[in-house]
CSV table of C-alpha atoms in Angstrom, one decimal:
chain,number,residue,atom,x,y,z
T,237,UNK,CA,0.0,0.0,0.0
T,238,UNK,CA,1.6,3.2,-1.1
T,239,UNK,CA,-1.3,5.5,-0.3
T,240,UNK,CA,-1.7,7.5,3.0
T,241,UNK,CA,-4.9,9.1,4.2
T,242,UNK,CA,-8.7,9.0,3.8
T,243,UNK,CA,-10.0,12.5,2.9
T,244,UNK,CA,-6.5,13.8,2.0
T,245,UNK,CA,-4.8,11.0,0.1
T,246,UNK,CA,-1.2,10.9,-0.8
T,247,UNK,CA,0.3,8.2,-3.1
T,248,UNK,CA,4.0,7.8,-3.3
T,249,UNK,CA,5.7,6.2,-6.4
T,250,UNK,CA,9.1,5.5,-7.8
T,251,UNK,CA,12.3,3.7,-6.7
T,252,UNK,CA,15.6,5.0,-5.5
T,253,UNK,CA,17.4,4.4,-8.9
T,254,UNK,CA,14.4,4.8,-11.2
T,255,UNK,CA,14.3,7.8,-13.5
T,256,UNK,CA,12.1,9.6,-11.1
T,257,UNK,CA,10.2,9.5,-7.8
T,258,UNK,CA,7.1,11.4,-7.0
T,259,UNK,CA,3.6,11.7,-5.4
T,260,UNK,CA,0.0,12.4,-6.2
T,261,UNK,CA,-2.0,14.4,-3.6
T,262,UNK,CA,-5.8,14.1,-3.8
T,263,UNK,CA,-8.3,15.9,-1.6
T,264,UNK,CA,-6.6,19.3,-1.3
T,265,UNK,CA,-9.1,22.2,-1.0
T,266,UNK,CA,-9.3,24.3,-4.2
T,267,UNK,CA,-8.0,27.9,-4.1
T,268,UNK,CA,-5.1,27.1,-1.8
T,269,UNK,CA,-1.9,29.0,-2.9
T,270,UNK,CA,1.1,27.1,-1.5
T,271,UNK,CA,4.3,29.0,-0.9
T,272,UNK,CA,6.6,27.0,-3.1
T,273,UNK,CA,9.7,28.6,-1.6
T,274,UNK,CA,8.7,27.1,1.8
T,275,UNK,CA,8.1,23.8,0.1
T,276,UNK,CA,11.6,23.9,-1.3
T,277,UNK,CA,13.0,24.9,2.1
T,278,UNK,CA,11.3,21.9,3.8
T,279,UNK,CA,12.6,19.5,1.1
T,280,UNK,CA,16.1,21.0,1.5
T,281,UNK,CA,16.2,20.1,5.1
T,282,UNK,CA,15.8,16.4,4.1
T,283,UNK,CA,18.1,16.5,1.1
T,284,UNK,CA,21.4,14.6,1.2
T,285,UNK,CA,25.0,15.7,0.7
T,286,UNK,CA,24.9,18.9,2.9
T,287,UNK,CA,27.0,17.9,5.9
T,288,UNK,CA,29.2,15.1,7.4
T,289,UNK,CA,26.2,13.4,9.1
T,290,UNK,CA,24.4,12.6,5.8
T,291,UNK,CA,25.2,10.6,2.7
T,292,UNK,CA,27.3,12.4,0.1
T,293,UNK,CA,24.9,11.4,-2.7
T,294,UNK,CA,23.9,14.7,-4.4
T,295,UNK,CA,20.3,15.2,-5.5
T,296,UNK,CA,18.7,18.5,-6.3
T,297,UNK,CA,15.3,17.3,-5.1
T,298,UNK,CA,13.7,19.9,-7.4
T,299,UNK,CA,10.0,19.1,-7.7
T,300,UNK,CA,8.3,19.3,-11.1
T,301,UNK,CA,4.6,19.9,-10.6
T,302,UNK,CA,2.6,18.2,-13.4
T,303,UNK,CA,-1.0,18.9,-12.5
T,304,UNK,CA,-3.3,20.4,-9.9
T,305,UNK,CA,-2.0,24.0,-9.8
T,306,UNK,CA,-3.2,26.8,-12.0
T,307,UNK,CA,-1.6,30.2,-11.6
T,308,UNK,CA,-0.1,29.0,-8.4
T,309,UNK,CA,-3.4,27.9,-6.8
T,310,UNK,CA,-5.0,24.4,-6.4
T,311,UNK,CA,-7.8,23.9,-8.8
T,312,UNK,CA,-9.5,20.8,-7.3
T,313,UNK,CA,-7.7,18.3,-9.5
T,314,UNK,CA,-5.0,16.0,-7.8
T,315,UNK,CA,-1.6,17.7,-7.4
T,316,UNK,CA,1.0,15.4,-9.0
T,317,UNK,CA,4.8,16.0,-9.1
T,318,UNK,CA,8.0,14.2,-9.9
T,319,UNK,CA,11.6,14.5,-8.8
T,320,UNK,CA,14.2,13.4,-11.3
T,321,UNK,CA,16.9,11.1,-10.0
T,322,UNK,CA,20.3,12.1,-11.2
T,323,UNK,CA,23.2,10.7,-9.0
T,324,UNK,CA,22.7,6.9,-8.9
T,325,UNK,CA,25.6,4.5,-8.5
T,326,UNK,CA,23.6,1.3,-9.3
T,327,UNK,CA,26.8,-0.8,-9.6
T,328,UNK,CA,27.2,-0.4,-5.9
T,329,UNK,CA,24.3,-2.7,-5.4
T,330,UNK,CA,25.2,-5.6,-7.7
T,331,UNK,CA,25.1,-8.9,-6.0
T,332,UNK,CA,22.7,-8.0,-3.2
T,333,UNK,CA,20.0,-10.3,-4.5
T,334,UNK,CA,22.5,-13.1,-3.7
T,335,UNK,CA,23.8,-11.8,-0.4
T,336,UNK,CA,21.1,-9.7,1.3
T,337,UNK,CA,22.2,-6.9,3.6
T,338,UNK,CA,21.4,-7.3,7.3
T,339,UNK,CA,18.5,-5.2,8.6
T,340,UNK,CA,17.5,-4.2,5.0
T,341,UNK,CA,14.4,-5.3,3.1
T,342,UNK,CA,16.5,-7.1,0.5
T,343,UNK,CA,15.6,-10.6,1.7
T,344,UNK,CA,12.0,-10.0,2.6
T,345,UNK,CA,11.4,-8.2,-0.7
T,346,UNK,CA,12.9,-11.1,-2.7
T,347,UNK,CA,10.7,-13.5,-0.8
T,348,UNK,CA,7.6,-11.4,-1.8
T,349,UNK,CA,8.5,-10.2,-5.3
T,350,UNK,CA,11.1,-12.7,-6.5
T,351,UNK,CA,13.8,-11.8,-8.9
T,352,UNK,CA,11.7,-8.8,-10.2
T,353,UNK,CA,12.5,-6.8,-7.1
T,354,UNK,CA,14.5,-3.7,-7.8
T,355,UNK,CA,17.5,-4.0,-5.4
T,356,UNK,CA,19.3,-0.8,-6.6
T,357,UNK,CA,19.5,1.6,-3.7
T,358,UNK,CA,16.8,-0.3,-1.9
T,359,UNK,CA,14.3,0.2,-4.6
T,360,UNK,CA,10.9,1.2,-3.3
T,361,UNK,CA,12.0,0.6,0.3
T,362,UNK,CA,14.6,3.4,0.1
T,363,UNK,CA,14.6,6.5,2.3
T,364,UNK,CA,14.8,8.4,-1.1
T,365,UNK,CA,11.0,8.0,-1.2
T,366,UNK,CA,10.7,10.4,1.8
T,367,UNK,CA,11.5,13.3,-0.6
T,368,UNK,CA,8.0,13.3,-2.1
T,369,UNK,CA,6.6,12.8,1.4
T,370,UNK,CA,8.2,16.1,2.4
T,371,UNK,CA,6.7,17.8,-0.7
T,372,UNK,CA,3.2,16.6,0.3
T,373,UNK,CA,3.8,17.4,3.9
T,374,UNK,CA,4.9,20.9,3.1
T,375,UNK,CA,1.4,21.6,1.6
T,376,UNK,CA,-0.2,20.1,4.8
T,377,UNK,CA,1.9,22.1,7.1
T,378,UNK,CA,0.8,25.3,5.4
T,379,UNK,CA,-2.9,24.3,5.4
T,380,UNK,CA,-2.6,23.5,9.1
T,381,UNK,CA,-1.1,26.9,9.8
T,382,UNK,CA,-4.1,28.5,8.2
T,383,UNK,CA,-6.2,26.6,10.8
T,384,UNK,CA,-4.0,27.7,13.7
T,385,UNK,CA,-1.9,24.6,14.1
T,386,UNK,CA,1.9,24.6,14.1
T,387,UNK,CA,3.9,21.3,13.7
T,388,UNK,CA,7.6,21.1,14.5
T,389,UNK,CA,10.1,18.5,15.8
T,390,UNK,CA,13.4,18.3,17.6
T,391,UNK,CA,16.1,15.7,18.0
T,392,UNK,CA,15.3,14.2,21.4
T,393,UNK,CA,18.2,11.8,21.5
T,394,UNK,CA,21.1,10.5,19.5
T,395,UNK,CA,23.4,7.7,20.7
T,396,UNK,CA,22.6,8.3,24.4
T,397,UNK,CA,22.9,12.1,24.2
T,398,UNK,CA,19.6,13.7,25.1
T,399,UNK,CA,18.2,17.1,24.3
T,400,UNK,CA,16.5,19.2,26.9
T,401,UNK,CA,12.7,18.7,26.8
T,402,UNK,CA,10.1,21.4,27.1
T,403,UNK,CA,7.1,21.3,29.4
T,404,UNK,CA,4.7,19.2,27.2
T,405,UNK,CA,1.7,21.1,28.5
T,406,UNK,CA,3.2,24.5,27.7
T,407,UNK,CA,4.9,24.1,24.4
T,408,UNK,CA,4.3,27.3,22.4
T,409,UNK,CA,4.6,28.4,18.8
T,410,UNK,CA,7.7,30.6,19.5
T,411,UNK,CA,9.7,27.6,20.7
T,412,UNK,CA,8.6,25.6,17.7
T,413,UNK,CA,9.4,28.3,15.2
T,414,UNK,CA,12.9,28.7,16.7
T,415,UNK,CA,13.4,25.0,16.1
T,416,UNK,CA,12.4,25.3,12.5
T,417,UNK,CA,15.1,27.9,11.9
T,418,UNK,CA,17.9,25.6,13.1
T,419,UNK,CA,19.9,23.4,10.8
T,420,UNK,CA,20.3,20.9,13.7
T,421,UNK,CA,17.0,21.2,15.5
T,422,UNK,CA,17.6,20.9,19.2
T,423,UNK,CA,16.6,23.0,22.2
T,424,UNK,CA,20.1,22.7,23.7
T,425,UNK,CA,22.9,23.7,21.4
T,426,UNK,CA,25.4,22.0,23.7
T,427,UNK,CA,23.4,18.7,23.5
T,428,UNK,CA,23.4,19.2,19.7
T,429,UNK,CA,27.2,19.6,19.6
T,430,UNK,CA,27.6,16.4,21.7
T,431,UNK,CA,25.2,14.5,19.3
T,432,UNK,CA,27.2,15.6,16.3
T,433,UNK,CA,30.4,14.3,18.0
T,434,UNK,CA,28.8,10.9,18.5
T,435,UNK,CA,27.7,10.8,14.9
T,436,UNK,CA,31.3,11.6,13.8
T,437,UNK,CA,32.7,8.9,16.1
T,438,UNK,CA,30.4,6.4,14.5
T,439,UNK,CA,31.3,7.6,11.0
T,440,UNK,CA,35.0,7.3,11.7
T,441,UNK,CA,34.4,3.8,13.0
T,442,UNK,CA,32.5,2.8,9.7
T,443,UNK,CA,29.4,2.4,11.8
T,444,UNK,CA,26.1,4.3,12.5
T,445,UNK,CA,23.9,5.5,15.3
T,446,UNK,CA,20.1,6.1,15.8
T,447,UNK,CA,18.0,8.2,18.0
T,448,UNK,CA,14.6,9.6,18.9
T,449,UNK,CA,12.7,12.5,17.2
T,450,UNK,CA,10.0,14.2,19.2
T,451,UNK,CA,7.3,16.0,17.2
T,452,UNK,CA,4.8,18.6,18.5
T,453,UNK,CA,1.5,19.9,17.1
T,454,UNK,CA,0.3,23.0,18.9
T,455,UNK,CA,-3.1,24.6,18.4
T,456,UNK,CA,-5.1,21.5,17.8
T,457,UNK,CA,-8.7,21.8,19.0
T,458,UNK,CA,-10.1,19.3,21.4
T,459,UNK,CA,-12.3,16.6,19.8
T,460,UNK,CA,-10.3,15.5,16.7
T,461,UNK,CA,-10.1,11.8,16.3
T,462,UNK,CA,-12.1,8.6,16.9
T,463,UNK,CA,-12.2,6.0,19.7
T,464,UNK,CA,-11.0,2.5,19.6
T,465,UNK,CA,-9.3,1.5,16.3
T,466,UNK,CA,-9.3,4.8,14.5
T,467,UNK,CA,-7.9,7.1,17.2
T,468,UNK,CA,-5.3,9.8,16.8
T,469,UNK,CA,-2.5,7.5,18.1
T,470,UNK,CA,-3.6,4.7,15.7
T,471,UNK,CA,-3.6,6.9,12.6
T,472,UNK,CA,-0.3,8.6,13.5
T,473,UNK,CA,1.5,5.4,14.3
T,474,UNK,CA,0.3,3.7,11.1
T,475,UNK,CA,1.5,6.7,9.1
T,476,UNK,CA,4.8,7.2,10.8
T,477,UNK,CA,5.8,3.6,10.5
T,478,UNK,CA,5.7,4.1,6.8
T,479,UNK,CA,8.9,6.1,7.2
T,480,UNK,CA,11.9,3.8,6.6
T,481,UNK,CA,14.0,3.3,9.8
T,482,UNK,CA,11.2,4.0,12.2
T,483,UNK,CA,11.2,1.3,15.0
T,484,UNK,CA,8.8,2.8,17.5
T,485,UNK,CA,6.1,5.4,18.1
T,486,UNK,CA,4.9,6.6,21.5
T,487,UNK,CA,2.9,9.6,22.8
T,488,UNK,CA,3.7,11.9,25.7
T,489,UNK,CA,5.5,10.1,28.5
T,490,UNK,CA,5.5,7.0,26.2
T,491,UNK,CA,7.0,3.9,27.7
T,492,UNK,CA,8.1,5.8,30.8
T,493,UNK,CA,4.4,5.7,31.8
T,494,UNK,CA,4.7,2.0,32.6
T,495,UNK,CA,7.0,2.9,35.5
T,496,UNK,CA,4.8,5.7,37.0
T,497,UNK,CA,2.0,5.6,39.5
T,498,UNK,CA,-1.4,6.8,38.5
T,499,UNK,CA,-0.9,9.9,40.7
T,500,UNK,CA,2.2,10.7,38.8
T,501,UNK,CA,1.0,10.0,35.3
T,502,UNK,CA,-2.5,11.5,35.5
T,503,UNK,CA,-2.8,15.0,34.0
T,504,UNK,CA,-4.9,17.1,36.5
T,505,UNK,CA,-7.4,19.3,34.7
T,506,UNK,CA,-7.4,23.1,35.3
T,507,UNK,CA,-8.9,26.2,33.8
T,508,UNK,CA,-6.7,28.4,31.6
T,509,UNK,CA,-9.0,31.4,31.3
T,510,UNK,CA,-12.2,30.1,29.7
T,511,UNK,CA,-10.4,27.1,28.3
T,512,UNK,CA,-10.0,23.6,29.9
T,513,UNK,CA,-6.4,22.7,30.2
T,514,UNK,CA,-4.2,20.4,32.3
T,515,UNK,CA,-1.2,21.0,34.6
T,516,UNK,CA,0.9,18.2,32.9
T,517,UNK,CA,0.7,16.5,29.6
T,518,UNK,CA,1.9,12.9,30.1
T,519,UNK,CA,-0.8,11.7,27.7
T,520,UNK,CA,0.7,13.7,24.9
T,521,UNK,CA,-2.5,15.6,24.0
T,522,UNK,CA,-4.7,12.5,23.3
T,523,UNK,CA,-7.3,10.8,25.5
T,524,UNK,CA,-9.4,7.9,24.3
T,525,UNK,CA,-8.0,8.4,20.8
T,526,UNK,CA,-9.3,12.0,20.7
T,527,UNK,CA,-7.3,15.3,21.0
T,528,UNK,CA,-7.6,17.1,24.4
T,529,UNK,CA,-6.6,20.5,23.2
T,530,UNK,CA,-3.2,20.2,24.8
T,531,UNK,CA,-0.1,20.0,22.5
T,532,UNK,CA,0.2,16.7,20.6
T,533,UNK,CA,3.5,15.1,21.6
T,534,UNK,CA,4.8,12.2,19.4
T,535,UNK,CA,8.0,10.3,20.0
T,536,UNK,CA,9.5,8.5,17.1
T,537,UNK,CA,12.4,6.0,17.5
T,538,UNK,CA,14.8,5.8,14.5
T,539,UNK,CA,17.1,2.8,14.2
T,540,UNK,CA,20.9,3.1,13.3
T,541,UNK,CA,21.4,3.3,9.6
T,542,UNK,CA,21.5,-0.3,8.4
T,543,UNK,CA,24.1,0.3,5.7
T,544,UNK,CA,27.5,0.4,7.4
T,545,UNK,CA,31.0,-0.2,6.0
T,546,UNK,CA,32.0,-2.8,8.6
T,547,UNK,CA,32.1,-6.4,7.4
T,548,UNK,CA,28.9,-8.2,8.5
T,549,UNK,CA,27.6,-11.8,8.4
T,550,UNK,CA,25.0,-12.8,5.9
T,551,UNK,CA,24.1,-15.7,3.7
T,552,UNK,CA,24.6,-16.7,0.1
T,553,UNK,CA,21.1,-17.5,-1.3
T,554,UNK,CA,22.6,-19.5,-4.2
T,555,UNK,CA,24.9,-21.8,-2.3
T,556,UNK,CA,22.8,-21.7,0.9
T,557,UNK,CA,26.0,-21.1,2.9
T,558,UNK,CA,27.0,-18.5,5.5
T,559,UNK,CA,29.2,-15.8,4.1
T,560,UNK,CA,30.2,-12.2,4.9
T,561,UNK,CA,29.4,-8.9,3.2
T,562,UNK,CA,30.9,-5.4,3.0
T,563,UNK,CA,28.4,-2.8,1.9
T,564,UNK,CA,29.6,-0.3,-0.6
T,565,UNK,CA,27.9,2.9,-1.6
T,566,UNK,CA,27.2,6.2,0.1
T,567,UNK,CA,25.2,6.2,3.4
T,568,UNK,CA,24.3,8.3,6.4
T,569,UNK,CA,26.1,7.6,9.6
T,570,UNK,CA,23.0,8.8,11.3
T,571,UNK,CA,19.6,9.2,9.6
T,572,UNK,CA,18.0,11.1,12.5
T,573,UNK,CA,18.7,14.8,11.5
T,574,UNK,CA,17.4,14.3,7.9
T,575,UNK,CA,14.4,12.4,9.2
T,576,UNK,CA,13.2,15.3,11.3
T,577,UNK,CA,11.3,17.1,8.4
T,578,UNK,CA,10.0,13.8,7.3
T,579,UNK,CA,8.4,13.1,10.7
T,580,UNK,CA,7.0,16.7,10.6
T,581,UNK,CA,5.6,16.1,7.1
T,582,UNK,CA,3.9,12.8,7.9
T,583,UNK,CA,2.5,14.1,11.2
T,584,UNK,CA,1.0,17.1,9.4
T,585,UNK,CA,-0.5,14.9,6.7
T,586,UNK,CA,-2.1,12.6,9.2
T,587,UNK,CA,-3.4,15.4,11.4
T,588,UNK,CA,-4.8,17.4,8.5
T,589,UNK,CA,-6.5,14.3,7.2
T,590,UNK,CA,-8.3,13.8,10.5
T,591,UNK,CA,-9.2,17.5,10.7
T,592,UNK,CA,-10.7,17.4,7.2
T,593,UNK,CA,-12.9,14.5,8.3
């Protein structure tokens, strides 16, 4: 399934080393004039080849809009766009159908699709497919802002180094807008420096590290979402797990809630002027699958990049014997910084979809 959403539907297509990748966005309101400079800025935050913590693969990530915009405004037809791929080194992936890479989808994709699977650069399973996700998400982020909702994320942790966390119940737009202006989005610049040092250590050791991204949505009204199997947590988790490398999704206090007493975890209600609020926000802004009006807080765990230059154990699928593998190519020592705008984009798409319902 390559389509996300119900009322706002986004279909992603392409492969890492295909001529192009892209998306189709259906369900956008007509008359919306997206700021394309902001779209490009969001996509640039995800783009590779800009620093030592990302792959040196160079891609312009310039979107080519094919339909859906007339004189810069949505016309009611689906918005479709493509991004031309230009810097593929397909030879780096020769032989991976025989010796699948550990922690990649090589083996499982071959079990499902057989020899027809496009192994080059990970094919349809590549993080390259998050570029069109950012394009679609940039539209959603702007439409949410028109509705008074701001979405932004910070790097909560990398390789054991944690960023300072704001008060979940009192996160405000100014804090989030400050994050969006940073090339390395953390609240504590000292923590950010230490994170970058850990990434560099892993890179020099031909290895990789992972981390946690924490995303906020401020300004959501109370009452969005459905109970039981279609709640805010359900929809967001299903969407966020579509991002390659995501290994876990939690809300508010997350798994730490399991170690709390009820008196610690409960969020006591209080009045904030004429508005119902709460003194804490361990629930992450969702109760019973429905938004409470407090900031939405989503924690997303990102695994260490699977492609590393160290020799690893694998199997030879032709001889049915154990063997070893050294992965060639250009890969991120840490995918977390580039995944931040992707998490923001997918969160915005899922939240806007629920608000449109």
